[in-house]
Structure formats: C-alpha cells, structure tokens
Short mmCIF file of C-alpha atoms in Angstrom, two decimals:
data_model
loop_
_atom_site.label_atom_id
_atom_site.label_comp_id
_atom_site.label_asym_id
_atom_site.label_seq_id
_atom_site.Cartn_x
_atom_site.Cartn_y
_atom_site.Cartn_z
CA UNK A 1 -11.69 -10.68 -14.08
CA UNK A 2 -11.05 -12.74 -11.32
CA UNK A 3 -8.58 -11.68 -8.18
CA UNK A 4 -6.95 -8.48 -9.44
CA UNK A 5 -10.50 -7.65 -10.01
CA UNK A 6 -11.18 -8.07 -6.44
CA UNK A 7 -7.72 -6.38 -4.80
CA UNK A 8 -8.86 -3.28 -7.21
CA UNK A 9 -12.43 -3.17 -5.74
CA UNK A 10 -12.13 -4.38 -2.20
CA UNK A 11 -8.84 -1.41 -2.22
CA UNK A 12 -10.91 1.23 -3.10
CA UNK A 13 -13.23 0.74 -0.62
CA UNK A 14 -10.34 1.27 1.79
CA UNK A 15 -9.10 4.42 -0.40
CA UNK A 16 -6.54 2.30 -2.16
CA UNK A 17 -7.14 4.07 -5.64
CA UNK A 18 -3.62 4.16 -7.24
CA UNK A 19 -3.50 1.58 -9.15
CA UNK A 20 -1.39 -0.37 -12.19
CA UNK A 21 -3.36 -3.09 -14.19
CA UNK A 22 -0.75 -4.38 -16.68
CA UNK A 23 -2.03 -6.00 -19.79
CA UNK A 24 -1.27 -7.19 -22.74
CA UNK A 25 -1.48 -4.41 -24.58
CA UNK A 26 1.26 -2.50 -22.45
CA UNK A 27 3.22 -5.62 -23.02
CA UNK A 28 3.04 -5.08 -26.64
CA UNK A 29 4.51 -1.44 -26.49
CA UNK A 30 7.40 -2.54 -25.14
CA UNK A 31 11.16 -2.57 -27.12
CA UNK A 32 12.56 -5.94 -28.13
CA UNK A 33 15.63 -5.29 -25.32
CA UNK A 34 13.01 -4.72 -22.62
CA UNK A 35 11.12 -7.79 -23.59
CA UNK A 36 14.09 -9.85 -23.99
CA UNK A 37 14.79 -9.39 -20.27
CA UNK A 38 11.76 -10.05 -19.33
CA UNK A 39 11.96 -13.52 -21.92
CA UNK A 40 15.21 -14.60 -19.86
CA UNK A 41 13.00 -13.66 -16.01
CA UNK A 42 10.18 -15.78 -17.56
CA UNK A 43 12.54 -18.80 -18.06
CA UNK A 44 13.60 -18.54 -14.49
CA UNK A 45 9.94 -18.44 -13.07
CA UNK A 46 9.56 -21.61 -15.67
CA UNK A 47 12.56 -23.45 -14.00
CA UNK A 48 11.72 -22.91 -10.50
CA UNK A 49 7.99 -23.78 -11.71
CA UNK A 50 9.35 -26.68 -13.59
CA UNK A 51 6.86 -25.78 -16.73
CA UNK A 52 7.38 -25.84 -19.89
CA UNK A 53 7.59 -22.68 -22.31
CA UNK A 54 4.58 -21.18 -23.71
CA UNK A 55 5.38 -19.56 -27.31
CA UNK A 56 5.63 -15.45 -26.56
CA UNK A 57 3.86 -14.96 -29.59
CA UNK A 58 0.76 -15.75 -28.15
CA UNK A 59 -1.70 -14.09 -25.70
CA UNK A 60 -1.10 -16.45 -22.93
CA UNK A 61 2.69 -16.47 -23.56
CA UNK A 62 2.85 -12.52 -23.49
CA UNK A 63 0.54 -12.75 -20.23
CA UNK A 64 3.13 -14.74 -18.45
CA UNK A 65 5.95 -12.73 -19.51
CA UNK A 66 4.35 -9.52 -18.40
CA UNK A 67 3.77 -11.78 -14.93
CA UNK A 68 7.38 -10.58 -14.72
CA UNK A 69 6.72 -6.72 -14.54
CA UNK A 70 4.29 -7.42 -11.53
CA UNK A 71 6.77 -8.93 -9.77
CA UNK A 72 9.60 -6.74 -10.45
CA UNK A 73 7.51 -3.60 -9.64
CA UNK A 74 6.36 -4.75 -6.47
CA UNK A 75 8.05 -4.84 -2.68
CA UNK A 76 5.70 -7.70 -1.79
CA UNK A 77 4.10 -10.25 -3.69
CA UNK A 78 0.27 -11.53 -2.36
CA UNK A 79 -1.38 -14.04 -4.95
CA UNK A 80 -4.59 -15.58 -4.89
CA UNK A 81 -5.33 -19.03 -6.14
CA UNK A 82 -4.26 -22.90 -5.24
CA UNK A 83 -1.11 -24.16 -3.81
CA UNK A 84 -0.48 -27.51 -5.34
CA UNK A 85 1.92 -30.06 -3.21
CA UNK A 86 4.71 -32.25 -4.95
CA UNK A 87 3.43 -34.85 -7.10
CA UNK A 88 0.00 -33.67 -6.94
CA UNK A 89 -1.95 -33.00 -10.02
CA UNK A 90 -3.47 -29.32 -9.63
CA UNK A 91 -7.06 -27.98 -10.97
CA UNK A 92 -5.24 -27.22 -14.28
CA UNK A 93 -4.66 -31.05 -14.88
CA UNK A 94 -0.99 -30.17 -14.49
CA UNK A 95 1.67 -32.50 -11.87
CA UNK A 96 3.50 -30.51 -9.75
CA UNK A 97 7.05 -32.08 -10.21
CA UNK A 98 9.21 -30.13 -7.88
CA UNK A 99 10.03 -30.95 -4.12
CA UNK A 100 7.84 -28.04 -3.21
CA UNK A 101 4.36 -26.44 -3.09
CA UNK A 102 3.13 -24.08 -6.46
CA UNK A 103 0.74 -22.04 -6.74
CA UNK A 104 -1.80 -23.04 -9.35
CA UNK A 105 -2.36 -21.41 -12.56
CA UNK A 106 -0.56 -18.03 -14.46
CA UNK A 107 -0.29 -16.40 -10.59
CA UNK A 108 2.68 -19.02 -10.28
CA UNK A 109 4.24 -17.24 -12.47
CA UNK A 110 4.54 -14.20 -10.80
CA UNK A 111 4.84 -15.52 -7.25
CA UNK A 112 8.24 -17.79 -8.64
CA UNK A 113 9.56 -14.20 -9.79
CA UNK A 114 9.16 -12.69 -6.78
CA UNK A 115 10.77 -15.81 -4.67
CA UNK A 116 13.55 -15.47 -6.94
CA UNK A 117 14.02 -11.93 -6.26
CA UNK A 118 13.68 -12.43 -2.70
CA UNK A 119 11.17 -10.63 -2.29
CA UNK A 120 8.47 -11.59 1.14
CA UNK A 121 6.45 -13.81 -1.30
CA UNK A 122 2.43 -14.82 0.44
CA UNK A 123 -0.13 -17.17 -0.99
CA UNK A 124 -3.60 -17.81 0.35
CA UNK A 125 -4.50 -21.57 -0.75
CA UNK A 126 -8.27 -20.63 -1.44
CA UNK A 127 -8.49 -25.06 -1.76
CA UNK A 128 -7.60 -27.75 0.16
CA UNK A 129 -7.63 -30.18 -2.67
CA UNK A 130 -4.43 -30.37 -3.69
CA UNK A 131 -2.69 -31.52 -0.34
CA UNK A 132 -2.06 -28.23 1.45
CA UNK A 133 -4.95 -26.40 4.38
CA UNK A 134 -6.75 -23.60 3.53
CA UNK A 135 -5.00 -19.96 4.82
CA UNK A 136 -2.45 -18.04 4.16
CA UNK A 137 1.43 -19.04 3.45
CA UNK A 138 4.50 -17.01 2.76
CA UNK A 139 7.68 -18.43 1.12
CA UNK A 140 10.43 -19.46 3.55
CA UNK A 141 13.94 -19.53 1.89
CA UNK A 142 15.41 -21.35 4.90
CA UNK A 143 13.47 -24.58 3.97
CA UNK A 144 12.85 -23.84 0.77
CA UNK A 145 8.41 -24.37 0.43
CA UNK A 146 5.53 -21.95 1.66
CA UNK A 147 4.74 -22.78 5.00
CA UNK A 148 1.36 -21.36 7.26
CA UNK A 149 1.32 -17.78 8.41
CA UNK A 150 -0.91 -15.09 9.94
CA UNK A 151 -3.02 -12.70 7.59
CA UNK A 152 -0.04 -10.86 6.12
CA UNK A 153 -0.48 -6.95 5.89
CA UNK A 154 0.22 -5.02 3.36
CA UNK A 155 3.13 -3.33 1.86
CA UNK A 156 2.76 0.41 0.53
CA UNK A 157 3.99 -1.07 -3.25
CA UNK A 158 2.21 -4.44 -3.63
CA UNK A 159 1.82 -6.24 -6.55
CA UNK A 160 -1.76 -8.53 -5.99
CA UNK A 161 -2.75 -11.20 -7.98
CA UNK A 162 -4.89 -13.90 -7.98
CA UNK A 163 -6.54 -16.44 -10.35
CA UNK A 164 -9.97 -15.81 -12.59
CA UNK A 165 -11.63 -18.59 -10.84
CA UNK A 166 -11.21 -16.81 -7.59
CA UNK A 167 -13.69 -18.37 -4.31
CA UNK A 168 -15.62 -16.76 -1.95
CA UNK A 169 -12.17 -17.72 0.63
CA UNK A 170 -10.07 -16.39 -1.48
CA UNK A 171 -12.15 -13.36 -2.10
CA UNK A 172 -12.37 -12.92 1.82
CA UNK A 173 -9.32 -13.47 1.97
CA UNK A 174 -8.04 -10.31 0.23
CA UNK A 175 -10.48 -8.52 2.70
CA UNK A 176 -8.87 -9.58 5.28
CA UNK A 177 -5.88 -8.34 4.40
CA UNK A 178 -7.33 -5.13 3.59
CA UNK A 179 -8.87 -4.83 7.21
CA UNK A 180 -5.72 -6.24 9.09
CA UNK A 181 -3.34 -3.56 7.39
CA UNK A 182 -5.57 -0.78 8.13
CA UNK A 183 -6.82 -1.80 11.73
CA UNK A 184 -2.99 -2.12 12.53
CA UNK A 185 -2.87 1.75 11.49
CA UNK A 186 0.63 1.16 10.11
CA UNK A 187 2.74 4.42 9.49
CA UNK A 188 4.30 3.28 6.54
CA UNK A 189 1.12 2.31 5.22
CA UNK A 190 -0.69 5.23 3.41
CA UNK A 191 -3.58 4.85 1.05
CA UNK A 192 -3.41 7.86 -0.49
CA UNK A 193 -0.12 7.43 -2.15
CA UNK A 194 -0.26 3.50 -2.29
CA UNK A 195 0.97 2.08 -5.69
CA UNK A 196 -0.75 -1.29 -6.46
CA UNK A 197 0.70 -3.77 -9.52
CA UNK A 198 -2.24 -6.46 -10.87
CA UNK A 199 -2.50 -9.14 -12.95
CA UNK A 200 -4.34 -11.36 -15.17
CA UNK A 201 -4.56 -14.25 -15.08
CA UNK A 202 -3.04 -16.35 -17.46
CA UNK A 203 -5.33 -19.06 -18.52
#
C-alpha cells in the first residue's frame, strides 16, 4: 500500500504495465553472497542516512535491504514521501543529524542508494513540516542537498517509491509526472516496453 501502490495504478492508466514489485519474499530467495552485497549497500544508505542498523533478520530489516535492489535496478530514482531538513525531527520521531535534507521514512533508504550510485535521484516533499516547501527536488552532487526542480519526467527504467502514508500532493504528484512525460511525447520514452522497480515501504 501506499506510493508504489499509486505509481502501479496511476502507470497503467498511461499503459505503463511492466512492472517489478519486490518484496520480501523475493528477498528471501536470494543466496547468502547476493544478500551479503546487498548487507554492505544497506550500510552505505545507513551512513549517508546517518541511521542506525535494523537487525536483517527481521521484516523491516529485510525491507530495507531489498530498498537496495530498487535502486540498483533502476536508471532514475523518484520517491514519494517527506524531506526532513538538518536537525529537524521528521514524522517518524527521528532527528535528521546530517548537514543535509532526507527523505522521511524506508524510501530514504532507497533514494541514499541511488545518490550514492549517482544516479539523477528526485523527491517530491508531499509536507512542508519539516523545514523544506512542498514540490519536487532532485539531488545535486555539486552542493551536496536536494534542491527545487520542475516536474521531472520519466526515465524508461524507473524505480518509484513512495511512503504508505502517501497525501493527496504526493499522490498528484506522481500524476503529474505521468502526464508531463507523456505530453512531452519523449522518444526514448515507450510504455509498452517500460520496466518499472517498486517498493514498500519500510515502516
């Protein structure tokens, strides 16, 4: 439930149908070298995050390794939920103690993976409660935070993800998105072969 819910429905209506919802349960079939990479990616997304490490043996702590395998799989990351400035205590009841925004909840997760793969990295801030405007953002390495941008359009292998508690903005927002990309009519854009990677969120 929750925003890769909404990418899967909102996509369809477009024609986006190809999609990969990765669970648990996928997680679980996985070989101890293939999770053991994915153990060391987690503990980078913790350190940029600046989090501390939930146990792998349980659901939340597989959820937030197999954030990893969104991230990886994509060639753009776009992530739902609330981007939480420095020293500011997000909805989770959590203090964000690095020099920069983070997004809110198990998305963070997934959106620190895909900054530190370099990959173009977007948030829409569905709350202006914990210091930063509503709208979109995109990770800028050259000063090192999200800063404002345009509604991004989409890439023909995202990975969308979003939070359960996902607004009316932020469910718009993923519209939007939708509409831009395919009112742009861009060529390397095709819906019938898109590839889509989802996630739950993790708590």
């Amino acid at each position: 439930k929750g925003g890769d819910t909404v990418w899967d429905q909102v996509g369809r209506e477009f024609g986006v149908t190809n999609h990969n919802h990765y669970t648990v349960a996928y997680y679980d079939t996985l070989i101890q070298k293939e999770k053991n990479q994915l153990q060391q990616q987690y503990i980078g997304a913790v350190n940029f995050l600046k989090r501390g490490v939930i146990s792998e043996n349980t659901y939340a702590g597989k959820l937030v390794r197999r954030d990893m395998i969104q991230a990886n799989n994509g060639d753009a990351i776009f992530g739902i939920t609330e981007l939480v400035k420095p020293n500011t205590k997000g909805r989770k009841g959590y203090v964000n103690k690095t020099n920069y925004s983070i997004p809110e909840g198990g998305t963070g997760y997934a959106v620190a993976r895909g900054i530190l793969l370099n990959k173009p990295t977007y948030v829409f801030n569905q709350s202006d409660s914990y210091g930063n405007e509503i709208g979109w953002y995109v990770w800028d390495n050259s000063v090192k935070d999200f800063v404002k941008t345009d509604t991004p359009t989409l890439t023909n292998n995202f990975t969308g993800i979003g939070s359960q508690e996902i607004n009316d903005l932020g469910k718009q927002a993923i519209r939007d998105v939708y509409e831009k990309t395919f009112s742009t009519k861009n060529q390397d854009f095709e819906s019938s072969n898109n590839l889509s990677n989802f996630a739950e969120e993790a708590f």
